[in-house]
Coordinates of C-alpha atoms and ligand atoms in Angstrom, one line a residue:
M1 CA -7.4 -19.7 3.0
M2 CA -8.1 -16.0 3.3
N3 CA -11.6 -14.8 2.9
L4 CA -11.6 -12.7 -0.2
L5 CA -14.8 -11.0 0.6
A6 CA -13.1 -9.6 3.7
L7 CA -10.8 -7.5 1.6
P8 CA -11.6 -3.8 2.0
L9 CA -11.4 -3.3 -1.8
L10 CA -13.0 -5.9 -4.0
L11 CA -13.9 -6.1 -7.6
M12 CA -17.7 -6.4 -7.9
A13 CA -19.1 -9.1 -10.1
T14 CA -18.9 -8.1 -13.7
A15 CA -21.6 -9.1 -16.2
A16 CA -21.5 -12.5 -17.8
A17 CA -18.9 -12.1 -20.5
P18 CA -15.8 -14.2 -21.2
Y19 CA -13.1 -13.4 -18.6
H20 CA -9.9 -15.2 -17.8
E21 CA -8.9 -15.2 -14.2
G22 CA -5.6 -16.2 -12.7
M23 CA -4.7 -16.2 -9.0
R24 CA -1.6 -16.9 -6.9
P25 CA -0.6 -16.5 -3.3
V26 CA 2.3 -13.9 -3.1
M27 CA 3.5 -11.1 -0.9
G28 CA 1.5 -12.3 2.0
T29 CA -1.8 -12.0 0.1
F30 CA -3.3 -13.1 -3.2
A31 CA -2.6 -11.7 -6.6
R32 CA -5.5 -11.8 -8.9
V33 CA -5.5 -11.0 -12.6
Q34 CA -8.8 -10.8 -14.5
I35 CA -8.6 -10.2 -18.2
A36 CA -11.5 -9.7 -20.7
G37 CA -11.5 -12.3 -23.3
E38 CA -10.4 -15.9 -23.5
G39 CA -7.9 -18.1 -25.3
D40 CA -4.2 -19.1 -25.1
G41 CA -2.9 -15.5 -25.6
I42 CA -4.9 -14.2 -22.7
R43 CA -3.9 -17.1 -20.4
L44 CA -0.3 -16.4 -21.3
A45 CA -0.6 -12.7 -20.5
A46 CA -2.2 -13.5 -17.1
D47 CA 0.6 -15.9 -16.2
A48 CA 3.3 -13.4 -17.3
A49 CA 1.7 -10.7 -15.1
L50 CA 1.6 -13.1 -12.1
D51 CA 5.2 -14.1 -12.8
E52 CA 6.2 -10.5 -12.7
I53 CA 4.6 -10.0 -9.3
E54 CA 6.5 -13.1 -8.0
R55 CA 9.7 -11.8 -9.5
L56 CA 9.3 -8.5 -7.7
D57 CA 8.6 -10.3 -4.4
R58 CA 12.0 -11.9 -4.8
V59 CA 13.6 -8.5 -5.2
L60 CA 11.6 -6.4 -2.6
S61 CA 10.7 -8.8 0.2
H62 CA 12.2 -8.3 3.6
Y63 CA 11.0 -11.7 4.7
K64 CA 13.0 -13.6 2.1
P65 CA 16.7 -13.6 3.3
E66 CA 18.0 -14.0 -0.3
S67 CA 16.1 -11.0 -1.7
D68 CA 17.9 -7.9 -3.0
L69 CA 16.4 -5.9 -0.2
S70 CA 17.5 -8.3 2.4
R71 CA 21.0 -8.2 1.0
L72 CA 20.9 -4.4 1.1
N73 CA 19.6 -4.5 4.7
A74 CA 22.4 -6.8 5.7
T75 CA 25.3 -4.6 4.4
G76 CA 23.9 -1.2 3.6
G77 CA 25.1 0.2 6.9
E78 CA 28.7 -0.7 6.2
A79 CA 29.2 0.3 2.5
A80 CA 27.4 1.5 -0.5
V81 CA 25.6 -1.4 -2.2
V82 CA 24.8 -1.6 -5.9
V83 CA 21.2 -2.5 -6.3
V84 CA 19.0 -3.7 -9.2
R85 CA 16.9 -1.2 -11.0
D86 CA 13.6 -2.1 -9.5
L87 CA 14.8 -1.8 -6.0
Y88 CA 16.5 1.5 -6.8
R89 CA 13.3 2.9 -8.3
V90 CA 11.1 1.9 -5.4
L91 CA 13.5 3.5 -3.0
E92 CA 13.5 6.7 -5.1
R93 CA 9.7 6.8 -5.0
S94 CA 9.7 6.0 -1.3
L95 CA 12.0 8.9 -0.5
H96 CA 9.7 11.1 -2.7
F97 CA 6.7 10.1 -0.6
Y98 CA 8.7 10.7 2.6
R99 CA 9.4 14.2 1.5
I100 CA 5.9 15.1 0.4
S101 CA 4.3 13.6 3.5
D102 CA 6.6 15.4 5.9
G103 CA 8.0 12.1 7.1
A104 CA 4.7 10.3 7.7
F105 CA 5.5 7.8 5.0
D106 CA 8.8 6.3 5.9
V107 CA 10.2 2.9 4.7
T108 CA 12.8 2.9 7.5
V109 CA 10.2 2.1 10.1
A110 CA 11.1 -1.6 10.0
P111 CA 12.9 -1.7 13.4
L112 CA 9.9 0.1 15.0
V113 CA 7.4 -2.4 13.4
R114 CA 9.4 -5.2 14.9
L115 CA 9.7 -3.5 18.3
W116 CA 5.9 -3.2 18.7
K117 CA 5.2 -6.8 17.6
K118 CA 4.5 -9.4 20.2
R119 CA 4.9 -7.5 23.4
A120 CA 2.8 -7.0 26.5
Q121 CA 4.0 -3.5 27.5
P122 CA 4.7 -0.5 25.3
P123 CA 8.5 0.2 24.7
Q124 CA 9.7 3.2 26.6
G125 CA 12.7 5.4 27.3
E126 CA 16.1 4.2 26.3
E127 CA 14.7 1.1 24.4
L128 CA 12.4 3.2 22.3
Q129 CA 14.9 5.9 21.7
Q130 CA 17.6 3.5 20.5
V131 CA 15.3 2.1 17.9
R132 CA 14.1 5.6 16.9
D133 CA 17.7 6.7 16.3
A134 CA 17.9 4.1 13.4
V135 CA 14.6 5.4 11.8
G136 CA 14.3 8.2 9.3
S137 CA 14.6 8.1 5.5
D138 CA 17.2 10.9 5.7
L139 CA 19.5 8.1 6.8
V140 CA 19.2 6.5 3.3
R141 CA 21.6 7.8 0.6
L142 CA 21.0 7.1 -3.0
D143 CA 23.6 7.6 -5.7
G144 CA 21.8 7.8 -9.1
D145 CA 25.0 7.6 -11.1
R146 CA 26.3 4.3 -9.6
H147 CA 22.8 3.0 -8.6
T148 CA 24.0 2.5 -5.0
V149 CA 22.3 2.7 -1.7
R150 CA 24.0 3.4 1.6
Y151 CA 22.6 3.5 5.1
N152 CA 23.9 6.1 7.5
G153 CA 23.8 3.8 10.6
R154 CA 24.3 0.1 11.2
D155 CA 20.8 -0.5 12.5
V156 CA 19.0 1.1 9.6
E157 CA 16.6 -1.3 7.9
I158 CA 14.0 -0.9 5.2
E159 CA 10.8 -2.7 4.6
L160 CA 8.5 -1.9 1.6
G161 CA 5.2 -3.2 3.0
A162 CA 3.4 0.1 2.3
I163 CA 4.6 0.6 -1.3
G164 CA 6.0 -2.7 -2.8
K165 CA 2.6 -4.2 -3.7
G166 CA 1.7 -1.0 -5.6
Y167 CA 5.0 -1.1 -7.5
A168 CA 4.5 -4.7 -8.3
V169 CA 1.0 -4.0 -9.7
D170 CA 2.3 -1.2 -11.9
C171 CA 5.0 -3.5 -13.3
A172 CA 2.4 -6.2 -13.9
V173 CA 0.3 -3.7 -15.8
E174 CA 3.3 -3.0 -18.1
V175 CA 3.6 -6.7 -18.7
L176 CA -0.1 -6.9 -19.7
R177 CA 0.4 -3.9 -22.1
T178 CA 3.3 -5.7 -23.9
H179 CA 0.8 -8.6 -24.4
H180 CA -1.6 -6.1 -25.9
V181 CA -4.2 -6.5 -23.1
S182 CA -6.4 -3.4 -22.8
S183 CA -9.2 -4.6 -20.5
A184 CA -8.1 -6.1 -17.2
V185 CA -7.9 -5.7 -13.4
I186 CA -4.9 -6.6 -11.3
D187 CA -5.7 -7.0 -7.6
L188 CA -3.0 -7.4 -5.0
G189 CA -4.5 -7.3 -1.5
R190 CA -5.8 -3.9 -1.0
T191 CA -4.2 -2.3 -4.0
L192 CA -5.8 -2.6 -7.5
Y193 CA -5.2 -1.3 -11.0
C194 CA -8.1 -1.2 -13.5
M195 CA -7.1 -1.2 -17.1
G196 CA -9.6 0.1 -19.6
S197 CA -13.2 -0.9 -19.0
P198 CA -15.0 -4.3 -18.6
V199 CA -16.6 -5.7 -21.7
T200 CA -20.0 -4.3 -20.5
G201 CA -20.3 -1.1 -18.6
D202 CA -18.3 2.0 -18.1
G203 CA -15.4 1.4 -15.7
W204 CA -14.6 -1.5 -13.4
P205 CA -16.8 -1.5 -10.3
V206 CA -14.7 -1.6 -7.2
G207 CA -16.4 -1.9 -3.8
I208 CA -15.2 0.2 -0.9
A209 CA -15.6 -1.6 2.4
H210 CA -17.8 -0.1 5.2
P211 CA -15.5 1.6 7.7
L212 CA -16.9 -0.5 10.6
D213 CA -17.6 -3.7 8.8
P214 CA -15.1 -4.8 6.2
E215 CA -17.5 -7.5 5.0
A216 CA -20.1 -4.9 3.9
V217 CA -19.8 -2.6 0.9
A218 CA -20.3 1.1 1.6
G219 CA -20.1 2.3 -2.0
V220 CA -18.8 1.5 -5.4
V221 CA -16.3 3.5 -7.5
R222 CA -16.1 2.9 -11.3
L223 CA -12.5 3.1 -12.6
I224 CA -11.0 3.3 -16.0
N225 CA -7.2 3.3 -16.2
K226 CA -6.9 4.1 -12.5
A227 CA -5.3 2.6 -9.4
V228 CA -7.0 2.4 -6.0
S229 CA -5.6 1.4 -2.6
T230 CA -6.9 1.2 0.9
S231 CA -5.1 1.4 4.2
G232 CA -6.8 0.7 7.4
N233 CA -6.6 -1.3 10.6
Y234 CA -9.0 -4.0 9.4
E235 CA -6.9 -7.0 10.5
S236 CA -7.6 -7.7 14.2
P237 CA -4.7 -5.6 15.5
H238 CA -3.0 -7.0 18.6
T239 CA -3.1 -5.3 21.9
V240 CA -0.3 -3.9 24.0
A241 CA -1.2 -3.1 27.7
G242 CA -4.8 -3.5 26.8
K243 CA -4.7 -1.0 23.9
R244 CA -5.3 -2.0 20.3
V245 CA -2.3 -1.3 18.2
G246 CA -2.4 -1.4 14.4
H247 CA 0.3 -2.3 11.9
I248 CA 1.0 1.3 10.7
I249 CA 3.6 3.3 12.7
D250 CA 3.8 7.0 13.1
P251 CA 7.5 7.6 12.5
R252 CA 7.3 11.0 14.2
T253 CA 6.3 9.4 17.5
G254 CA 7.7 5.9 17.2
H255 CA 4.2 4.6 18.2
P256 CA 1.5 2.9 16.2
V257 CA -0.8 5.4 14.7
A258 CA -3.4 6.5 17.3
N259 CA -5.6 9.0 15.5
Q260 CA -9.3 8.8 14.5
V261 CA -8.8 7.4 11.1
L262 CA -10.5 4.1 10.3
S263 CA -9.6 3.7 6.7
V264 CA -8.3 5.7 3.7
T265 CA -8.9 5.0 0.1
V266 CA -6.9 6.7 -2.6
V267 CA -7.6 6.7 -6.3
C268 CA -4.9 8.0 -8.8
D269 CA -3.1 7.1 -12.0
D270 CA -0.6 4.6 -10.7
A271 CA -0.7 1.9 -8.0
T272 CA 2.7 2.8 -6.5
S273 CA 1.3 6.3 -5.6
A274 CA -2.0 4.9 -4.5
D275 CA -0.4 2.4 -2.1
A276 CA 2.1 4.9 -0.6
L277 CA -0.4 7.8 -0.3
S278 CA -3.1 5.7 1.4
T279 CA -0.6 4.8 4.1
A280 CA 0.7 8.4 4.4
V281 CA -2.8 9.8 4.7
F282 CA -3.6 7.2 7.4
V283 CA -0.6 8.4 9.4
L284 CA -1.3 12.1 8.9
G285 CA -4.9 12.0 10.1
V286 CA -8.1 13.6 8.7
E287 CA -7.1 17.2 8.3
R288 CA -3.5 17.0 7.2
G289 CA -4.2 13.8 5.3
M290 CA -6.9 15.5 3.2
R291 CA -4.6 18.4 2.6
L292 CA -2.0 16.0 1.1
I293 CA -4.7 14.4 -1.1
D294 CA -5.7 17.9 -2.3
R295 CA -2.2 19.0 -2.9
V296 CA -1.0 16.1 -5.2
P297 CA -2.4 16.6 -8.7
G298 CA -4.5 13.8 -10.0
V299 CA -5.2 12.2 -6.6
E300 CA -8.6 11.7 -5.1
G301 CA -9.5 10.0 -1.9
I302 CA -11.9 9.4 1.0
I303 CA -11.1 9.1 4.7
F304 CA -13.4 7.4 7.2
Y305 CA -12.9 8.3 10.8
R306 CA -14.2 7.4 14.2
A307 CA -16.7 9.9 15.7
K308 CA -18.5 10.1 19.0
D309 CA -20.6 7.3 20.5
N310 CA -19.1 4.5 18.3
G311 CA -20.2 6.5 15.2
Y312 CA -18.1 7.4 12.2
G313 CA -17.8 10.1 9.7
H314 CA -16.1 10.6 6.3
R315 CA -14.3 13.3 4.3
A316 CA -13.9 13.0 0.5
S317 CA -11.9 15.1 -1.9
N318 CA -14.0 17.1 -4.4
G319 CA -13.4 14.8 -7.3
F320 CA -14.0 11.6 -5.4
D321 CA -16.9 9.9 -7.2
A322 CA -18.8 6.9 -5.8
E323 CA -22.2 5.4 -5.9
W324 CA -23.1 5.0 -2.2
V325 CA -25.0 2.0 -1.0
D326 CA -25.8 3.9 2.2
D327 CA -27.3 7.3 1.8
Q328 CA -25.5 8.8 4.7
F329 CA -22.3 8.9 2.6
A330 CA -23.8 11.0 -0.2
R331 CA -23.4 14.7 0.2
Ligands
ADP1 P1 -1.3 -3.1 3.8 O1 0.0 -3.4 3.1 O2 -1.5 -3.9 5.1 O3 -2.5 -3.1 3.0 P2 -0.3 -0.5 3.9 O4 -0.1 -0.3 2.5 O5 -0.8 0.7 4.6 O6 -1.2 -1.7 4.3 O7 1.2 -0.8 4.5 C1 1.3 -1.1 5.9 C2 2.7 -1.7 6.1 O8 3.7 -0.8 5.9 C3 3.0 -2.2 7.6 O9 2.6 -3.5 7.7 C4 4.4 -1.9 7.7 O10 5.1 -3.0 7.2 C5 4.7 -0.8 6.9 N1 4.6 0.5 7.5 C6 4.1 0.8 8.8 N2 4.1 2.1 9.0 C7 4.6 2.7 8.0 C8 4.9 4.1 7.6 N3 4.7 5.1 8.5 N4 5.5 4.4 6.4 C9 5.8 3.4 5.6 N5 5.6 2.1 5.8 C10 5.0 1.7 7.0
MG2 MG1 0.3 1.4 1.4

């Protein structure tokens, strides 16, 4: 069982008031729904939200061979494939983030992710180039009239690891709304949405992990109708030729990201954007990443980065508001 305290984002304990909590393993992590109140209606709403996340996993997973995405991956290089609405919408959003991040966010990195997994030496030359030729969201053609997707190349493959959880959270929030829920938190790994406020207090308290110790809380943000997502290399990354390599790839080099960034936390109105942007900023690095945060309206964020002598520093956008546990973060 995964240690929930180790998650870089965690909902802090809320005051003793009736809450219903539902949890299920899904998408390689745990989905947790916490709703203010109690009773059958609330239990039903929580179950419906968790069902919705499971439904989206069956559409968007690239691990499940029978998912809609796997079907697209299998045949999208040969002919245009009609896809279900949810998959089409996630791909539309993915291409949007590809454009606004100058290619740093790219759902076609799947073959590169696989290339770097489980190997002793970094891929080079011809081997790397061949895989890179199949990477680039420009190779994905969407047709909005027919709802079809076509890959320009037989080896093109998509995975939605950096945006699918956010999309699933947003859909689950919609489900809670149809059940007239107005105070809840949906937590899917490192991507959360906070609906309304908890019964007591202003805003849901969400802990941001310390950049060097994911078990420690560096600060707390209080969120009302906001999403938050963190990207970082917290999971013990594996090593290739003695160098630590993380799970986020820089599509512009074909290599795992090797900049100074330790973690990125993004706060905005929807979980799809928070999920995608936290990954994009992680790839872009401190300067260009912060410029992206500043450029997109309604987005706030903080970047922790490695500094000299095993130290670290941080850069936050002007509107990023947190209560810091450690004074050194306060400006
Ligand atoms: P996590 O899902 O682990 O919390 P992210 O949201 O940052 O973290 O997504 C990372 C996942 O996205 C990777 O495991 C990989 O599957 C995929 N990925 C890696 N690099 C990129 C990239 N440059 N753009 C889009 N997706 C990526
Ligand atoms: Mg992400």
